[in-house]
Every structure is written in structure tokens, then in C-alpha cells.
PDB file of C-alpha atoms in Angstrom:
ATOM      1  CA  MET A   1      80.245 101.823 143.923  1.00 80.00           C
ATOM      2  CA  LEU A   2      77.879 100.025 141.528  1.00 81.00           C
ATOM      3  CA  ALA A   3      74.907 101.108 143.620  1.00 82.00           C
ATOM      4  CA  LEU A   4      76.097 104.705 143.366  1.00 83.00           C
ATOM      5  CA  ILE A   5      76.577 104.529 139.584  1.00 87.00           C
ATOM      6  CA  VAL A   6      73.163 102.947 138.997  1.00 86.00           C
ATOM      7  CA  GLY A   7      71.263 104.435 141.908  1.00 89.00           C
ATOM      8  CA  LEU A   8      72.202 108.108 141.565  1.00 89.00           C
ATOM      9  CA  PRO A   9      70.754 108.606 138.046  1.00 87.00           C
ATOM     10  CA  ILE A  10      67.580 106.753 139.050  1.00 87.00           C
ATOM     11  CA  TYR A  11      67.248 108.884 142.191  1.00 89.00           C
ATOM     12  CA  LEU A  12      67.797 112.105 140.211  1.00 87.00           C
ATOM     13  CA  ALA A  13      65.284 111.059 137.547  1.00 84.00           C
ATOM     14  CA  THR A  14      62.716 110.254 140.231  1.00 87.00           C
ATOM     15  CA  LYS A  15      63.207 113.667 141.869  1.00 86.00           C
ATOM     16  CA  LEU A  16      62.942 115.378 138.470  1.00 82.00           C
ATOM     17  CA  PHE A  17      59.654 113.603 137.713  1.00 82.00           C
ATOM     18  CA  GLN A  18      58.295 114.467 141.158  1.00 86.00           C
ATOM     19  CA  THR A  19      59.053 118.172 140.825  1.00 85.00           C
ATOM     20  CA  THR A  20      58.203 118.807 137.157  1.00 83.00           C
ATOM     21  CA  GLY A  21      55.876 115.972 136.236  1.00 82.00           C
ATOM     22  CA  TRP A  22      56.476 113.648 133.316  1.00 80.00           C
ATOM     23  CA  VAL A  23      55.658 116.021 130.442  1.00 83.00           C
ATOM     24  CA  ILE A  24      58.791 118.212 130.441  1.00 82.00           C
ATOM     25  CA  PRO A  25      61.352 115.358 130.637  1.00 81.00           C
ATOM     26  CA  VAL A  26      59.533 113.326 127.960  1.00 84.00           C
ATOM     27  CA  VAL A  27      59.273 116.326 125.631  1.00 89.00           C
ATOM     28  CA  THR A  28      62.976 117.073 126.210  1.00 88.00           C
ATOM     29  CA  VAL A  29      63.988 113.503 125.346  1.00 89.00           C
ATOM     30  CA  LEU A  30      61.803 113.528 122.227  1.00 95.00           C
ATOM     31  CA  ALA A  31      63.293 116.870 121.162  1.00 97.00           C
ATOM     32  CA  VAL A  32      66.832 115.517 121.540  1.00 96.00           C
ATOM     33  CA  ILE A  33      65.938 112.417 119.491  1.00 97.00           C
ATOM     34  CA  ALA A  34      64.344 114.577 116.784  1.00 97.00           C
ATOM     35  CA  LEU A  35      67.453 116.791 116.699  1.00 97.00           C
ATOM     36  CA  LEU A  36      69.722 113.761 116.263  1.00 98.00           C
ATOM     37  CA  VAL A  37      67.566 112.369 113.434  1.00 98.00           C
ATOM     38  CA  TRP A  38      67.487 115.756 111.700  1.00 98.00           C
ATOM     39  CA  SER A  39      71.271 116.133 112.059  1.00 97.00           C
ATOM     40  CA  ALA A  40      71.862 112.695 110.503  1.00 97.00           C
ATOM     41  CA  HIS A  41      69.538 113.604 107.620  1.00 98.00           C
ATOM     42  CA  VAL A  42      71.355 116.891 106.984  1.00 98.00           C
ATOM     43  CA  LYS A  43      74.753 115.139 106.995  1.00 97.00           C
ATOM     44  CA  LYS A  44      73.453 112.569 104.492  1.00 97.00           C
ATOM     45  CA  GLN A  45      72.179 115.307 102.171  1.00 97.00           C
ATOM     46  CA  GLN A  46      75.460 117.220 102.434  1.00 97.00           C
ATOM     47  CA  ARG A  47      77.447 114.085 101.581  1.00 97.00           C
ATOM     48  CA  LEU A  48      75.234 113.394  98.555  1.00 97.00           C
ATOM     49  CA  ALA A  49      75.587 117.003  97.373  1.00 97.00           C
ATOM     50  CA  TYR A  50      79.385 116.794  97.761  1.00 97.00           C
ATOM     51  CA  LEU A  51      79.558 113.529  95.774  1.00 97.00           C
ATOM     52  CA  ARG A  52      77.242 114.852  93.042  1.00 97.00           C
ATOM     53  CA  GLU A  53      79.378 117.965  92.655  1.00 97.00           C
ATOM     54  CA  LYS A  54      82.559 115.922  92.580  1.00 96.00           C
ATOM     55  CA  TYR A  55      81.600 113.113  90.179  1.00 96.00           C
ATOM     56  CA  GLN A  56      78.767 114.557  88.044  1.00 95.00           C
ATOM     57  CA  ASP A  57      77.452 111.002  87.435  1.00 95.00           C
ATOM     58  CA  GLU A  58      74.470 109.806  89.467  1.00 96.00           C
ATOM     59  CA  ASP A  59      75.311 106.104  88.987  1.00 96.00           C
ATOM     60  CA  ILE A  60      78.800 106.583  90.437  1.00 96.00           C
ATOM     61  CA  VAL A  61      77.430 108.809  93.207  1.00 97.00           C
ATOM     62  CA  GLN A  62      74.926 106.157  94.312  1.00 97.00           C
ATOM     63  CA  LYS A  63      77.555 103.378  94.237  1.00 97.00           C
ATOM     64  CA  VAL A  64      80.061 105.437  96.213  1.00 97.00           C
ATOM     65  CA  PHE A  65      77.406 106.549  98.700  1.00 97.00           C
ATOM     66  CA  ALA A  66      76.358 102.905  99.226  1.00 96.00           C
ATOM     67  CA  GLY A  67      79.969 101.931  99.967  1.00 95.00           C
ATOM     68  CA  GLU A  68      80.378  99.734  96.892  1.00 96.00           C
ATOM     69  CA  PHE A  69      83.569  98.974  94.972  1.00 96.00           C
ATOM     70  CA  TRP A  70      84.018  97.674  91.422  1.00 97.00           C
ATOM     71  CA  ARG A  71      86.640  96.911  88.767  1.00 97.00           C
ATOM     72  CA  GLY A  72      87.930 100.070  87.131  1.00 96.00           C
ATOM     73  CA  GLN A  73      87.027 102.287  90.095  1.00 97.00           C
ATOM     74  CA  THR A  74      89.602 105.020  90.722  1.00 96.00           C
ATOM     75  CA  GLU A  75      91.572 105.341  93.954  1.00 96.00           C
ATOM     76  CA  GLU A  76      89.690 108.531  94.784  1.00 96.00           C
ATOM     77  CA  GLN A  77      86.300 106.854  94.291  1.00 97.00           C
ATOM     78  CA  LEU A  78      87.443 103.901  96.394  1.00 97.00           C
ATOM     79  CA  ARG A  79      88.573 106.202  99.197  1.00 97.00           C
ATOM     80  CA  ASP A  80      85.254 108.087  99.051  1.00 97.00           C
ATOM     81  CA  SER A  81      83.382 104.784  99.045  1.00 97.00           C
ATOM     82  CA  LEU A  82      85.145 102.833 101.808  1.00 97.00           C
ATOM     83  CA  GLY A  83      87.265 105.455 103.520  1.00 96.00           C
ATOM     84  CA  ALA A  84      90.983 105.306 104.119  1.00 96.00           C
ATOM     85  CA  PRO A  85      92.443 101.797 104.220  1.00 97.00           C
ATOM     86  CA  VAL A  86      93.850 100.438 107.457  1.00 96.00           C
ATOM     87  CA  ALA A  87      97.080  99.473 105.654  1.00 95.00           C
ATOM     88  CA  ILE A  88      98.544  99.621 102.144  1.00 95.00           C
ATOM     89  CA  ASP A  89     101.140  97.274 100.638  1.00 94.00           C
ATOM     90  CA  ASN A  90     103.041  98.819  97.712  1.00 94.00           C
ATOM     91  CA  LYS A  91     104.794  97.004  94.861  1.00 91.00           C
ATOM     92  CA  LEU A  92     106.560  98.858  92.097  1.00 89.00           C
ATOM     93  CA  LEU A  93     106.845  96.750  88.962  1.00 86.00           C
ATOM     94  CA  LYS A  94     108.506  97.645  85.662  1.00 89.00           C
ATOM     95  CA  THR A  95     105.293  98.541  83.862  1.00 90.00           C
ATOM     96  CA  MET A  96     102.881  99.307  86.676  1.00 91.00           C
ATOM     97  CA  THR A  97     102.376 100.119  90.313  1.00 93.00           C
ATOM     98  CA  ARG A  98     100.390  97.691  92.410  1.00 95.00           C
ATOM     99  CA  GLU A  99      98.938  98.442  95.821  1.00 96.00           C
ATOM    100  CA  VAL A 100      96.886  96.232  98.085  1.00 96.00           C
ATOM    101  CA  TRP A 101      94.488  98.274 100.208  1.00 97.00           C
ATOM    102  CA  LYS A 102      93.497  96.464 103.384  1.00 97.00           C
ATOM    103  CA  TYR A 103      90.190  96.980 105.194  1.00 96.00           C
ATOM    104  CA  GLN A 104      88.284  95.378 108.079  1.00 95.00           C
ATOM    105  CA  PRO A 105      91.064  94.025 110.315  1.00 95.00           C
ATOM    106  CA  SER A 106      90.292  90.671 111.933  1.00 93.00           C
ATOM    107  CA  GLY A 107      93.542  90.054 113.777  1.00 88.00           C
ATOM    108  CA  VAL A 108      97.248  90.777 113.604  1.00 89.00           C
ATOM    109  CA  ASN A 109      98.029  91.342 109.900  1.00 88.00           C
ATOM    110  CA  ARG A 110      94.703  89.749 108.944  1.00 94.00           C
ATOM    111  CA  TYR A 111      92.058  91.590 106.987  1.00 96.00           C
ATOM    112  CA  ARG A 112      88.616  90.560 105.769  1.00 96.00           C
ATOM    113  CA  LEU A 113      88.855  92.776 102.685  1.00 96.00           C
ATOM    114  CA  ARG A 114      91.891  93.297 100.437  1.00 97.00           C
ATOM    115  CA  ILE A 115      91.526  95.384  97.290  1.00 97.00           C
ATOM    116  CA  THR A 116      94.234  95.339  94.625  1.00 97.00           C
ATOM    117  CA  VAL A 117      94.762  98.694  92.911  1.00 97.00           C
ATOM    118  CA  GLU A 118      96.859  98.682  89.739  1.00 96.00           C
ATOM    119  CA  ASN A 119      97.917 101.979  88.140  1.00 94.00           C
ATOM    120  CA  GLY A 120      95.325 103.869  90.191  1.00 94.00           C
ATOM    121  CA  ARG A 121      92.324 101.634  89.419  1.00 97.00           C
ATOM    122  CA  VAL A 122      90.707  98.707  91.223  1.00 97.00           C
ATOM    123  CA  ALA A 123      91.775  95.478  89.539  1.00 96.00           C
ATOM    124  CA  ALA A 124      90.659  92.753  91.980  1.00 96.00           C
ATOM    125  CA  TRP A 125      89.644  92.064  95.561  1.00 96.00           C
ATOM    126  CA  ASP A 126      89.575  89.282  98.102  1.00 95.00           C
ATOM    127  CA  GLN A 127      86.731  89.405 100.598  1.00 94.00           C
ATOM    128  CA  LYS A 128      86.362  86.964 103.470  1.00 91.00           C
ATOM    129  CA  THR A 129      83.230  86.576 105.554  1.00 80.00           C
TER     130      THR A 129
END
């Protein structure tokens, strides 16, 4: 079975090179790579344009785009920066709401990054390496 999985693509590639030469397959592979690079670039530019339209502040846009978090950051900025948390713990206190957003799971109920959000803003975090 392993010989079939490994051998068949090699056999087909050899036959392709024998019938068409090496130029067409190499150009095809290079074209696919160029298309993937261009697509990634376009997605990056679209994301930056979306963030610039949304926040109207280049400093915040660059921080969010880089995946940073900071004290005073809003929930929306945090979600744009790091994505949706894996889990959220909620606590409703008399004068405030407190949530712990958990990222980067490292085991059962273990997370390398916990961000405390109080009244909709980042208040603290605990990051383990």
C-alpha cells in the first residue's frame, strides 16, 4: 500500500516529464506558487482596509493587525486582534462584569493565555510560555 501511495505519483510525474518535457510542469508549479502569494497579499490588503475603515486610527489598526493586546483595549478590538476565544468565564459583580477570555489551549482546561475583560475593556492578562 505504501509503495502504491508513494510510487504512483512518482510514476505519473515521470511519465508527464517524458511526454511534455520539464518546462510545462515547472512553469505550472511556479504559476500556482505565484497565485498563492498574490492571493495572500490581496487578503492582507483587504484586512488592512477593513481595519482602517472600522477604527480610523492607524496606531490601533497596526496593533490589531499584528495581533497585539493592551490595557484599555475594547472587546471588539481584542476579538479582531486575536480572534474568538476558545472559552469565556463570566462573573457578574455588583458594580462590574468580569470575563476571562481564554486562548491557546495546552491541555484539558489549561490555557497559555488568559485575558481579563472588565466592563468591556482589557484589564489584565496572564500569559504562560
